[in-house]
Coordinates of C-alpha atoms and ligand atoms in Angstrom, one line a residue:
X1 CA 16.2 -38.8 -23.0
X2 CA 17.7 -36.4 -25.3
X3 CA 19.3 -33.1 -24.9
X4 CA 16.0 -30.9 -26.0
X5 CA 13.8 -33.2 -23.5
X6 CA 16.6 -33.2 -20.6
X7 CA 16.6 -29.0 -21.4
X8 CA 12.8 -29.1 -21.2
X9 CA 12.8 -31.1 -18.3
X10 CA 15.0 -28.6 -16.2
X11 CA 13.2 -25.5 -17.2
X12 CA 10.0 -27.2 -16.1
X13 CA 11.3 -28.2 -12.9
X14 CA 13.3 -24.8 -12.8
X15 CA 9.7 -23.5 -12.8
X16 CA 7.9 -25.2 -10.8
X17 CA 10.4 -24.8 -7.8
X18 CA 10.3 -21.6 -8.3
X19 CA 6.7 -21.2 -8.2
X20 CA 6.8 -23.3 -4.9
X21 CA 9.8 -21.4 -3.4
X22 CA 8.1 -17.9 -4.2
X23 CA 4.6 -18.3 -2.7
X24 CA 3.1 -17.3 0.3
X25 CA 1.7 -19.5 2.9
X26 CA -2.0 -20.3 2.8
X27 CA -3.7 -18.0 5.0
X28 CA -1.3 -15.2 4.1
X29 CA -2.6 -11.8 3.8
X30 CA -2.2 -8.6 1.8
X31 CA -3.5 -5.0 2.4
X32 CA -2.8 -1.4 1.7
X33 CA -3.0 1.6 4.5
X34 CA -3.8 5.1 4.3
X35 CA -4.3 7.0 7.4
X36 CA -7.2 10.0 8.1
X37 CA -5.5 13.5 8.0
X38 CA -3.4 12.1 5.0
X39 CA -6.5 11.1 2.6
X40 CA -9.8 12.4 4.2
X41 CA -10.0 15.8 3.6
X42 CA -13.5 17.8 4.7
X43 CA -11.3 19.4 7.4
X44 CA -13.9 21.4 8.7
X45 CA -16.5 19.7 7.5
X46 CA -19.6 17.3 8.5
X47 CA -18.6 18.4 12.5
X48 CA -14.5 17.5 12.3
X49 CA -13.1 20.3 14.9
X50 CA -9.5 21.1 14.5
X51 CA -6.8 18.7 14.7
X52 CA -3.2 19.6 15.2
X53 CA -2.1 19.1 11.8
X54 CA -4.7 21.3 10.8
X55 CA -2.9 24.5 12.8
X56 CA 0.4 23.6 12.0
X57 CA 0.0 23.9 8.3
X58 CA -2.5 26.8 8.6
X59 CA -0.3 28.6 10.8
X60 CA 2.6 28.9 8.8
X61 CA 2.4 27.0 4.7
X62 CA 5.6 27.5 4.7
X63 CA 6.2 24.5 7.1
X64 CA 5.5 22.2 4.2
X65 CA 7.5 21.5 1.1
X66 CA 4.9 22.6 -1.5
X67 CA 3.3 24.7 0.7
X68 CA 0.2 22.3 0.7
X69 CA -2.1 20.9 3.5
X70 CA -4.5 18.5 3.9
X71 CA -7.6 20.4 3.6
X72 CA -8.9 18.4 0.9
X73 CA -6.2 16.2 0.1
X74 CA -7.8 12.7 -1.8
X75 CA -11.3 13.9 -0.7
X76 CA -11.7 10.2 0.7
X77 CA -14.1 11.9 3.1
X78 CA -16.7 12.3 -0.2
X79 CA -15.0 9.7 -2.4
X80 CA -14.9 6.8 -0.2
X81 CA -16.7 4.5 -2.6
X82 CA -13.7 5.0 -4.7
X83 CA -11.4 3.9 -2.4
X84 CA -13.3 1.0 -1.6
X85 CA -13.7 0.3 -5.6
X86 CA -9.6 0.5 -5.8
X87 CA -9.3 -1.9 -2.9
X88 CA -11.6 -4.9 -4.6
X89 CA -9.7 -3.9 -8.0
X90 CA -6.6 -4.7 -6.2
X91 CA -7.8 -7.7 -5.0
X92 CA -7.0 -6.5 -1.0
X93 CA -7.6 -9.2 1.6
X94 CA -8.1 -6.3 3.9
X95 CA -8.2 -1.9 3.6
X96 CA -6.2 -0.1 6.6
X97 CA -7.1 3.2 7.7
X98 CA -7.4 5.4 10.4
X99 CA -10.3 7.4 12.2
X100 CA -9.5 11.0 12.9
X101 CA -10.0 11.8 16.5
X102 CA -11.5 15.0 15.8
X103 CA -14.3 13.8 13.3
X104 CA -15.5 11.8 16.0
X105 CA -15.0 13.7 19.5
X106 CA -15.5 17.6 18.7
X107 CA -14.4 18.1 21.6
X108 CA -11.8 16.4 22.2
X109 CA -13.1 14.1 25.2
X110 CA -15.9 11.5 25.0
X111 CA -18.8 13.9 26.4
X112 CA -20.2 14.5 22.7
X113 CA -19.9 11.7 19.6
X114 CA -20.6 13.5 16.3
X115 CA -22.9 11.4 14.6
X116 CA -21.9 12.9 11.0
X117 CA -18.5 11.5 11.6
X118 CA -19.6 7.9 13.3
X119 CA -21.6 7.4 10.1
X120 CA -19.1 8.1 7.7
X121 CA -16.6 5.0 9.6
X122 CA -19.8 2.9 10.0
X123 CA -20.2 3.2 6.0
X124 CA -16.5 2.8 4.6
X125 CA -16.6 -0.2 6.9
X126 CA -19.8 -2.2 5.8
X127 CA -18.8 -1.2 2.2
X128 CA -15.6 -2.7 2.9
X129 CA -17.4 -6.0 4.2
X130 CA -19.9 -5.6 1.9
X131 CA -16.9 -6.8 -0.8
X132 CA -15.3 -9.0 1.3
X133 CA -12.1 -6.3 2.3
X134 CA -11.6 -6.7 6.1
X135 CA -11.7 -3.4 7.3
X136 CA -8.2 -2.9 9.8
X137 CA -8.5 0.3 11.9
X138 CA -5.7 2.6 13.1
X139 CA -7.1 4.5 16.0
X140 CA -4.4 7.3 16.1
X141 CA -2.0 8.5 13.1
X142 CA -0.8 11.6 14.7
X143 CA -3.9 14.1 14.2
X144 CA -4.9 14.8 18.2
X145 CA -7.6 16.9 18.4
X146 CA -6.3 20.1 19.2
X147 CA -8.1 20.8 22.0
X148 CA -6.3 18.3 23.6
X149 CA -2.8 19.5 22.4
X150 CA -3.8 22.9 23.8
X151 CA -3.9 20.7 27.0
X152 CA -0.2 19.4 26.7
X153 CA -1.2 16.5 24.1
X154 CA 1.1 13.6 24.8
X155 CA 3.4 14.7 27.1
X156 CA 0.1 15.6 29.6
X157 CA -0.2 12.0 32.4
X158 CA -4.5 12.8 31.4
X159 CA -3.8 11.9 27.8
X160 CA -3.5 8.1 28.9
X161 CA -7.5 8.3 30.4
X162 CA -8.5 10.6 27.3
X163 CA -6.8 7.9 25.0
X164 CA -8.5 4.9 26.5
X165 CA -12.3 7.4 26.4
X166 CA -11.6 7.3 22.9
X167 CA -10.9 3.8 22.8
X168 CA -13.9 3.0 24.2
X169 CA -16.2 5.2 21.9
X170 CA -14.5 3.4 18.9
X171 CA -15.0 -0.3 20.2
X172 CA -18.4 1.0 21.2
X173 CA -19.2 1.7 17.9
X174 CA -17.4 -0.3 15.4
X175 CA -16.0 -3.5 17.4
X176 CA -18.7 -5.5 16.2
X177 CA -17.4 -5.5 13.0
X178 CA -13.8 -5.0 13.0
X179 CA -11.2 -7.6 13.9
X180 CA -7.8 -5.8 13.7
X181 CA -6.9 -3.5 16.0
X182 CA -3.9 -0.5 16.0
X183 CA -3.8 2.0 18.8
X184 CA -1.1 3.9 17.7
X185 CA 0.7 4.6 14.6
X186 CA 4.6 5.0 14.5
X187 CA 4.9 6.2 18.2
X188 CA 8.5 7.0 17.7
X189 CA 7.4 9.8 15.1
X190 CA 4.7 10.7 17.3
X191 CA 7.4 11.7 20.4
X192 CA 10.9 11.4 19.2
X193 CA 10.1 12.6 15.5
X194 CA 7.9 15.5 17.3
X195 CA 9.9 16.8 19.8
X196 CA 13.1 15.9 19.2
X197 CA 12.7 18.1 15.7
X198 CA 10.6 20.2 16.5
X199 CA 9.4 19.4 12.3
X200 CA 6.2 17.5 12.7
X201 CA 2.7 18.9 13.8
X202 CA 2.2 20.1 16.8
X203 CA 5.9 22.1 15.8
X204 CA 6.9 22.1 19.2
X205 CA 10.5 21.8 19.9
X206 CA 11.4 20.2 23.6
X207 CA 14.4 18.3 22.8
X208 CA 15.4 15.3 25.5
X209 CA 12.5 15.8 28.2
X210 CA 9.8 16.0 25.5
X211 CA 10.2 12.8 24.1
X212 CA 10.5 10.5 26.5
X213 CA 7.3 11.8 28.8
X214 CA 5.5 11.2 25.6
X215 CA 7.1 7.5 25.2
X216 CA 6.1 6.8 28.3
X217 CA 2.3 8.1 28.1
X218 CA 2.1 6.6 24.5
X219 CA 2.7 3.4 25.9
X220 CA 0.5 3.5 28.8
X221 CA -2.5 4.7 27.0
X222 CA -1.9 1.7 24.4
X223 CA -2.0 -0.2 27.5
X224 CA -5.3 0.8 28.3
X225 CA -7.2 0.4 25.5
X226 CA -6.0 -2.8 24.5
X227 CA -6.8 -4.0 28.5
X228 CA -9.6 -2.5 27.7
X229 CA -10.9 -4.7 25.1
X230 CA -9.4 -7.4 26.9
X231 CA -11.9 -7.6 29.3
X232 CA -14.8 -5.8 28.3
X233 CA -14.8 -6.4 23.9
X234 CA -12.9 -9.3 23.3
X235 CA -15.3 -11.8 25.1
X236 CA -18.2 -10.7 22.3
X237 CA -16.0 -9.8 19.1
X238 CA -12.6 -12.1 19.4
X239 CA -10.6 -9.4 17.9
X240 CA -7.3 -8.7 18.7
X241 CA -5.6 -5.1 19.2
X242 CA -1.8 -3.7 19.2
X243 CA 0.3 -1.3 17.5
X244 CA 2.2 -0.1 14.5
X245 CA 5.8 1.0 15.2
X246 CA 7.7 2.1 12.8
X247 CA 11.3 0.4 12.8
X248 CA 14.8 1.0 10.8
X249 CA 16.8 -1.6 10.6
X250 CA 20.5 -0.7 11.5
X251 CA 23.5 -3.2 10.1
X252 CA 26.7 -3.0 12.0
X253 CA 29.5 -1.3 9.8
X254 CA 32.3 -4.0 11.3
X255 CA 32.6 -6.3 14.1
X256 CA 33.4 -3.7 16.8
X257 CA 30.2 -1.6 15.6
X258 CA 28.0 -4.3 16.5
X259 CA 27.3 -3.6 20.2
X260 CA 26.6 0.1 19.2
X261 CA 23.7 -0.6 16.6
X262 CA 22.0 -2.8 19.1
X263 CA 21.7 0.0 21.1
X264 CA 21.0 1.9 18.2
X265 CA 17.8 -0.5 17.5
X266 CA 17.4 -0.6 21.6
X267 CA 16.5 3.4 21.1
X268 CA 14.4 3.0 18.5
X269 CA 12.4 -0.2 18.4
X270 CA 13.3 -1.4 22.4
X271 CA 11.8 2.1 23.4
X272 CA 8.3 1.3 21.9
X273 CA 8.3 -2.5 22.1
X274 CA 10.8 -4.1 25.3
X275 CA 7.5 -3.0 27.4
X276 CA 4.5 -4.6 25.9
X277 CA 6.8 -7.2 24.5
X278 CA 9.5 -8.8 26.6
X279 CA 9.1 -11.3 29.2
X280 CA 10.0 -9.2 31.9
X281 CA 8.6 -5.3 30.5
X282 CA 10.1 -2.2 31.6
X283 CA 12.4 0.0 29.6
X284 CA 15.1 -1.8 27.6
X285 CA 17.7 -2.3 30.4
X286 CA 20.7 -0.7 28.3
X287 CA 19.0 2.4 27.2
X288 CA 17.6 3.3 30.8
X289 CA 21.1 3.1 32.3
X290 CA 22.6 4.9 29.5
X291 CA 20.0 7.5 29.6
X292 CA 20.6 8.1 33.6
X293 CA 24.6 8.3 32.4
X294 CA 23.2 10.8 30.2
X295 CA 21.5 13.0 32.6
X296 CA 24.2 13.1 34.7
X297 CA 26.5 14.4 32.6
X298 CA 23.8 17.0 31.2
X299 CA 23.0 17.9 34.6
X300 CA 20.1 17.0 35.6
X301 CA 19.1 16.4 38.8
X302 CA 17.2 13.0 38.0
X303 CA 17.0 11.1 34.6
X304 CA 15.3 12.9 31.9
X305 CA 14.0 9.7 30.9
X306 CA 11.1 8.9 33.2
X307 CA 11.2 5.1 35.0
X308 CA 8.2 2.9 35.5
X309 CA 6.5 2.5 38.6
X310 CA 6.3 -1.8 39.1
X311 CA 2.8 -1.3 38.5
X312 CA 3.1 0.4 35.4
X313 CA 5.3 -2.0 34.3
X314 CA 2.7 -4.5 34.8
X315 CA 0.2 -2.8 33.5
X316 CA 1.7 -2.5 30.4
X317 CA 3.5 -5.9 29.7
X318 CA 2.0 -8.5 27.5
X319 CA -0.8 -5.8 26.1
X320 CA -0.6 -7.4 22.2
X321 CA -2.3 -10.0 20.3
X322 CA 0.3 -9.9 17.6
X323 CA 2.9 -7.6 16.8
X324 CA 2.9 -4.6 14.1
X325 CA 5.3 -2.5 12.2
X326 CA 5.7 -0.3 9.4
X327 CA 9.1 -0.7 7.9
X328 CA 10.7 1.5 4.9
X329 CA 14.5 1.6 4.8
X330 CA 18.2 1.1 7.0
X331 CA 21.2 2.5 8.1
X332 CA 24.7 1.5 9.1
X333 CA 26.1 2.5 12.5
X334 CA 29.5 2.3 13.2
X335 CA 31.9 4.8 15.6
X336 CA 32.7 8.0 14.5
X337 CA 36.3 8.7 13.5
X338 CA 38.2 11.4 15.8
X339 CA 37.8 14.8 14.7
X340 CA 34.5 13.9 12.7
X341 CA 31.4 15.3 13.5
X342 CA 29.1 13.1 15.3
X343 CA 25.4 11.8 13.7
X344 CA 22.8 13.4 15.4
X345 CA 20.2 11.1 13.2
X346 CA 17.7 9.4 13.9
X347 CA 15.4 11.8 15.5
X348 CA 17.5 14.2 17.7
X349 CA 20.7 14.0 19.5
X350 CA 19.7 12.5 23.0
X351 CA 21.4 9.1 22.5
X352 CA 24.6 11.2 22.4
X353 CA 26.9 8.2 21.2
X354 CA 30.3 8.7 20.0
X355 CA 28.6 7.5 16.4
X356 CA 27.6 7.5 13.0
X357 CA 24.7 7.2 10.7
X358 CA 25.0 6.5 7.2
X359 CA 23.7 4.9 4.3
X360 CA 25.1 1.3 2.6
X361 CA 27.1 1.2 -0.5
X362 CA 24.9 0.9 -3.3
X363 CA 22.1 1.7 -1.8
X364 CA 19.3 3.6 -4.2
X365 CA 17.7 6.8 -2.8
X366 CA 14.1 6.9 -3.2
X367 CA 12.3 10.3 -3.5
X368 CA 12.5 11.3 0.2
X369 CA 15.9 12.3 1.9
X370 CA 15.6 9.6 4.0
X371 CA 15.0 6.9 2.0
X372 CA 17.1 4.3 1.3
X373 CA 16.8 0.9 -0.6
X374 CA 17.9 -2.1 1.5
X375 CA 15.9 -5.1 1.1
X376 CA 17.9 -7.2 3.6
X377 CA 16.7 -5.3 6.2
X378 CA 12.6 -6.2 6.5
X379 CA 14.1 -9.8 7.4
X380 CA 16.8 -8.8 9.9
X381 CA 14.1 -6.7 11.4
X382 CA 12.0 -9.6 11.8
X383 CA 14.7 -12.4 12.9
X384 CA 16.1 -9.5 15.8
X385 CA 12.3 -9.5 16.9
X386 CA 11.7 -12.8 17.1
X387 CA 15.0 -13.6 18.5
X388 CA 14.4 -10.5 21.1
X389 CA 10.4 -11.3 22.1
X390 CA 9.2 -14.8 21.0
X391 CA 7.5 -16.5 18.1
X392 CA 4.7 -14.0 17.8
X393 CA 2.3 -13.5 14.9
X394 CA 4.3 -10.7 12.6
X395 CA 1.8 -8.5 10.7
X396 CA 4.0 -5.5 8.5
X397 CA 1.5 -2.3 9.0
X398 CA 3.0 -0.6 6.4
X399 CA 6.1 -0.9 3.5
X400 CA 6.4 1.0 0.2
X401 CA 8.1 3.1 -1.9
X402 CA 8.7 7.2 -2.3
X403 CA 8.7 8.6 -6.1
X404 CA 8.5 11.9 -7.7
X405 CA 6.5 10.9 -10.4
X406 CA 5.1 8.7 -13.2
X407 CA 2.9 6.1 -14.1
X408 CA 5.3 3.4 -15.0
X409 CA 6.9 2.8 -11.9
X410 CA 9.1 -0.1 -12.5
X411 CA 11.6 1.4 -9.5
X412 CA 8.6 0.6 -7.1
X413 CA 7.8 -2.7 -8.2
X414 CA 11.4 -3.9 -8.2
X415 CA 10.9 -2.1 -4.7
X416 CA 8.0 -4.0 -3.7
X417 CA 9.4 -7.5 -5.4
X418 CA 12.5 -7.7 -3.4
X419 CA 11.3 -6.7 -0.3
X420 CA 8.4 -9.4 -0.3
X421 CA 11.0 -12.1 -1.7
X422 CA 12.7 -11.0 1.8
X423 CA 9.6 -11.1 3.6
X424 CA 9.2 -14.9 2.3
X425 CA 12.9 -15.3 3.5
X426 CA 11.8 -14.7 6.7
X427 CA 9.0 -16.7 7.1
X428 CA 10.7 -19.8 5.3
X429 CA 14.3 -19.7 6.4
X430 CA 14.0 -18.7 9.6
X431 CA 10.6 -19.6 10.8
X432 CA 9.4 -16.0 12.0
X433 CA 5.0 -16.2 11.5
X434 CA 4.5 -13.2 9.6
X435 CA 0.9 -13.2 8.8
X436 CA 0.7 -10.1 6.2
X437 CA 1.9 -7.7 4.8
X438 CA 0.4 -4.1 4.0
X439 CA 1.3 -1.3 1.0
X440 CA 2.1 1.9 1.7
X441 CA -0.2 3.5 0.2
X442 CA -3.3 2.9 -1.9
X443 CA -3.5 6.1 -3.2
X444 CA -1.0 9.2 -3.4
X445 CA -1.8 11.4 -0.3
X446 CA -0.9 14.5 1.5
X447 CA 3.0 12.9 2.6
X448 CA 3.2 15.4 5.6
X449 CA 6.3 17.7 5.1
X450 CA 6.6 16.4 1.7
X451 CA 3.1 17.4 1.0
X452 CA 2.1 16.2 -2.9
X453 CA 5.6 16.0 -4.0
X454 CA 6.3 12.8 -2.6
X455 CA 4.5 9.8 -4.2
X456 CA 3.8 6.5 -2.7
X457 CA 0.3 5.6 -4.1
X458 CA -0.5 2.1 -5.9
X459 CA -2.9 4.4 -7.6
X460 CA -2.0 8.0 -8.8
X461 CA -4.2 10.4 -7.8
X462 CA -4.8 14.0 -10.1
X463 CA -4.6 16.8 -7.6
X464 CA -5.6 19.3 -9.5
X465 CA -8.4 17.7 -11.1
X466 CA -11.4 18.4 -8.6
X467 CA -12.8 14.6 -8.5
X468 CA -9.2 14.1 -7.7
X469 CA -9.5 11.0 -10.1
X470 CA -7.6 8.0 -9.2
X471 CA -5.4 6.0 -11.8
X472 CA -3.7 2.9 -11.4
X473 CA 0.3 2.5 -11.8
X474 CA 1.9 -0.3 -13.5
X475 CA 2.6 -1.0 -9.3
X476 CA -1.0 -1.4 -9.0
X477 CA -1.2 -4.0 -11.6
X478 CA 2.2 -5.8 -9.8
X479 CA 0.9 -5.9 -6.8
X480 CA -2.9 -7.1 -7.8
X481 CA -0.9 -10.0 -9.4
X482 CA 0.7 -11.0 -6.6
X483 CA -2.1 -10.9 -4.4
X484 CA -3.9 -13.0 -7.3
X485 CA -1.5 -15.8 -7.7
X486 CA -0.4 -15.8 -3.7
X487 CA 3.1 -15.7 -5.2
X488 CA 6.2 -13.7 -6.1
X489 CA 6.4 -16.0 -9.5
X490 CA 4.8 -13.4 -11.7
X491 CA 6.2 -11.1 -14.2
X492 CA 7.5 -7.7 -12.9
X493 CA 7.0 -5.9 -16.1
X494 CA 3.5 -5.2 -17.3
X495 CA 2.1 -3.5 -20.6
X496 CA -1.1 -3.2 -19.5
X497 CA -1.1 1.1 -18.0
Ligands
NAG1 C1 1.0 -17.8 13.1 O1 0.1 -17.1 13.9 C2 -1.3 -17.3 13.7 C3 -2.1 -16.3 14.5 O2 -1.7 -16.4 15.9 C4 -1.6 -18.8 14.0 O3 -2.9 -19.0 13.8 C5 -0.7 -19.7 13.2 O4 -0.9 -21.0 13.6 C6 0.8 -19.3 13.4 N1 1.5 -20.0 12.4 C7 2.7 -20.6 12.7 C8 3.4 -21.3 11.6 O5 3.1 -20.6 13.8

C-alpha cells in the first residue's frame, strides 16, 4: 500500500469510528420542552382564572427585567399548530409541555373542569400524535392557581390532596393518550428558589421555615399522583409518571472540599430525590442532622426542617418509573477563607456552611447571571445518581443554552454539541441508561425574571410582531441534524439560516 492509500485508509477508518463513537443508542430519544405560563398566553382567556404568576407581574412590572409578563407571550394558546409544525420540522421524537392548572380548574379544586381549556390539551395532543411527536406532559411548572396560593399554596398540608384532585382530572382526561408523566417541574425553584428569595412568583419571602414545609408537601403530593396512577391508570395505559428536578452539578475545589460539595448536592438534589429514590427513603441522612444542628443554634425550639412520619416515608419511597432532571450549569465548592465573606448561593442561606460558591476557571457565561458553561458536569450528575440510587432509566427533562440575541447562534450549538458528546460519555463509559434527552426550549418564551431578554429558543420568536412569527436559528438546523442522523458526527456549522 502506498502512502496516499495508507492516508486514505486512516481518514476512512478515522471516520467511521467516529461515526460509531458519536451515535446514540437505538431507541434513543430527543425532545424539546416549553412549559404553560412561559408560552401560552390567553391569560384571561377561553376560562383560565388567575394564576400566581399572573399577580406577581401584574402587581408590581417592575419585578421583571423588561418589565414584561406573560400575558400573551408566544400566543401558543392560538398558535399551537405552529408549535406543533416546528416540532415535526425539527424532527422531535416527542414535544414537552405543561398544562396550566388554572386553564383547567377555575377554581382551583376539581369541583368544575373548564371544558374550553380541556379541549385546547386534548387538540395540541392528537395533533402531536397525529405527526407521530409523543406528546410528554408536565403537570405543574410553577403557575398554582391563585386561589390556591391565597390558601397557603405549597406550604398548606391540603395542597398534597388538591395536588393529587388535579392529578386525577388530568389522567381522567388525557391518560389514554399520553405515556410520559412529570408531576412537578424543578421543585427546588418551586420552594427553595421561592421562599428562600423571595424573587419568584408568589414574591413571598419566608426564609428557612418556608422552604422546607413546601419540600416536604411537594414531595408528598408527587407521591400521590404517581400512586395514583399506580393503581388506578397504569393497569389500562402502561405509562409511567415522575418528576423533573432541576440539578447543578457542584465539583470539589481540592481534596479537602470534597465532603462539603456532597453536602452541597445532598441540599440540592438529596432534598428532592433521597426520598422517592433511595432504598431506604427519608430525608438525606446528613442534611436532616445538619439541619437539627442548625436549628439549634438559630434557636428554635424543634428543627425547622420538618421530619417524616414512617408512613410518609413509605408512602413516598419508590414513587418513579424513571428518573428526570433538567440540568444547565455547575459550580465549585470549596471552604471559605478566614475573614471572607461566606456564599449564601444557591437559593438562600439556610445551609449556613463555612463555604464558597464560585464559578470554574474558563468557564463561559451565558446570558443569564447564573449561567455557566461546564460540560463535564451533565455526566458527573448522572454517574453521582447512578452511583447514589441504582441503574435507573435517565431521561434529561430539560438542557439549553441562554443568549441575548441572534440568529446565528454558533455559541449554542457548541453548547448543545459538547454537552450531548458528554451525555454519550455517560451512557458509554460508564453505563448510566439515559434514555433522552430534551432542549430547552423550542421557542424563545417569557424567561420569568428575565422576561424577553433572555433567549433560549431553537426557534426565534418576533415579539413585537403580533403573529409572533417563529424563525428557526442555525441551532434549529444543528439540532434537527442530530436528531436526523442519531449522531453527534455532523457538522456544527451550517449555511443554511
Ligand atoms: C434502559 O431503560 C429502559 C427503560 O426502562 C429499558 O427498556 C432498557 O432495557 C434499559 N437499557 C439498558 C441498557 O439497561
Amino acid at each position: 500500500m502506498d502512502w496516499i492509500q495508507a492516508v486514505v485508509l486512516s481518514a476512512v477508518l478515522a471516520v467511521s469510528w467516529a461515526a460509531e463513537d458519536l451515535s446514540f443508542p437505538p431507541g434513543f430519544r430527543f425532545g424539546a420542552a416549553t412549559a404553560a405560563y412561559q408560552v401560552e398566553g390567553a391569560w384571561n382567556e377561553g376560562g383560565r382564572t388567575e394564576c400566581t404568576w399572573d399577580k406577581f407581574v401584574h402587581e408590581d412590572p417592575r419585578r421583571v427585567a423588561d418589565q414584561s409578563n406573560g400575558d400573551v407571550a408566544c400566543n401558543s394558546y392560538h398558535l399551537w399548530k405552529k408549535d406543533i409544525e416546528i416540532a415535526e420540522e425539527l424532527g422531535l421524537h416527542f414535544y414537552r409541555f405543561s398544562i396550566s392548572w388554572s386553564r383547567i380548574l377555575p377554581t382551583g379544586f376539581s369541583n368544575q373542569i373548564n371544558e374550553e381549556g380541556a379541549n385546547y390539551y386534548s387538540n395540541l395532543i392528537d395533533g402531536l400524535l397525529e405527526k407521530g411527536i409523543e406528546p410528554l406532559v408536565t403537570m405543574y411548572h410553577w403557575d398554582l392557581p391563585q386561589s390556591l396560593q391565597d390558601l397557603g399554596g405549597w406550604t398548606n398540608p391540603l395542597i398534597v390532596d388538591w395536588f393529587e384532585d388535579y392529578a386525577r382530572v388530568l389522567y381522567n382526561l388525557y391518560g389514554d393518550r399520553i405515556k410520559h408523566w412529570l408531576t412537578l417541574n424543578e421543585p427546588l425553584i418551586m420552594c427553595d428558589g421561592v421562599y428562600n428569595t423571595g424573587v419568584f412568583a408568589p414574591g413571598l419571602f419566608s426564609p428557612e421555615v418556608g422552604a422546607y414545609y413546601c419540600n416536604k408537601y411537594a414531595l408528598l403530593a408527587h407521591a400521590k399522583a404517581w400512586r395514583l396512577y399506580d393503581e388506578e391508570f397504569k393497569p389500562k395505559y402502561h405509562g409511567k409518571v415522575s418528576l423533573a428536578n432541576q440539578l447543578v452539578w457542584f465539583d470539589p475545589k481540592t481534596k479537602e472540599d470534597e465532603a462539603l460539595a456532597e453536602l452541597v448536592i445532598e441540599n440540592c438534589a438529596g432534598r428532592y430525590s433521597h426520598a422517592i429514590y433511595s432504598k431506604e427513603g427519608g430525608w438525606p441522612p446528613s442534611i436532616e442532622k445538619h439541619m437539627q444542628e442548625l436549628s439549634k443554634k438559630r434557636g428554635y425550639p424543634r428543627s425547622m426542617f420538618p421530619s417524616f412520619t414512617q408512613e410518609e416515608i413509605e408512602l413516598i419511597r419508590g414513587t418513579h418509573d424513571y428518573y428526570a432532571f433538567n440540568h444547565y450549569t455547575s459550580r465549585i465548592v470549596r471552604y471559605a477563607e478566614e475573614g471572607e465573606e461566606f456564599s449564601t448561593w444557591p437559593l438562600g442561606d439556610a445551609v449556613d456552611l463555612n463555604l464558597k460558591i464560585e464559578k470554574g476557571e474558563g468557564w463561559a457565561q451565558g446570558a443569564s447571571s447564573w449561567f455557566f458553561v461546564n460540560p463535564p458536569g451533565i455526566r458527573n450528575q448522572l454517574i453521582w445518581l447512578k452511583q447514589k440510587y441504582g441503574d435507573l432509566e435517565f431521561m434529561i427533562t430539560e438542557n439549553g443554552f441562554a443568549t441575548f440575541d441572534g440568529r446565528d447562534d454558533q455559541d449554542r450549538i457548541q453548547y448543545y454539541r459538547d454537552y450531548l458528546e458528554q451525555v454519550l460519555l455517560a451512557i458509554k463509559e460508564d453505563g448510566v441508561n439515559v434514555t433522552a434527552y430534551t432542549a430547552w426550549t423550542l421557542i424563545d418564551n417569557f424567561e420569568w425574571m428575565d422576561g424577553y431578554n433572555v433567549k433560549f429558543g431553537l426557534y426565534e420568536v418576533d415579539f413585537n410582531d403580533p403573529e409572533r412569527k417563529r424563525t428557526p436559528r442555525a441551532s434549529a438546523h444543528y439540532y434537527a441534524s442530530v436528531i436526523k442522523s442519531h449522531s453527534l458526527d455532523v457538522p456544527t456549522t451550517r449555511n443554511e439560516l
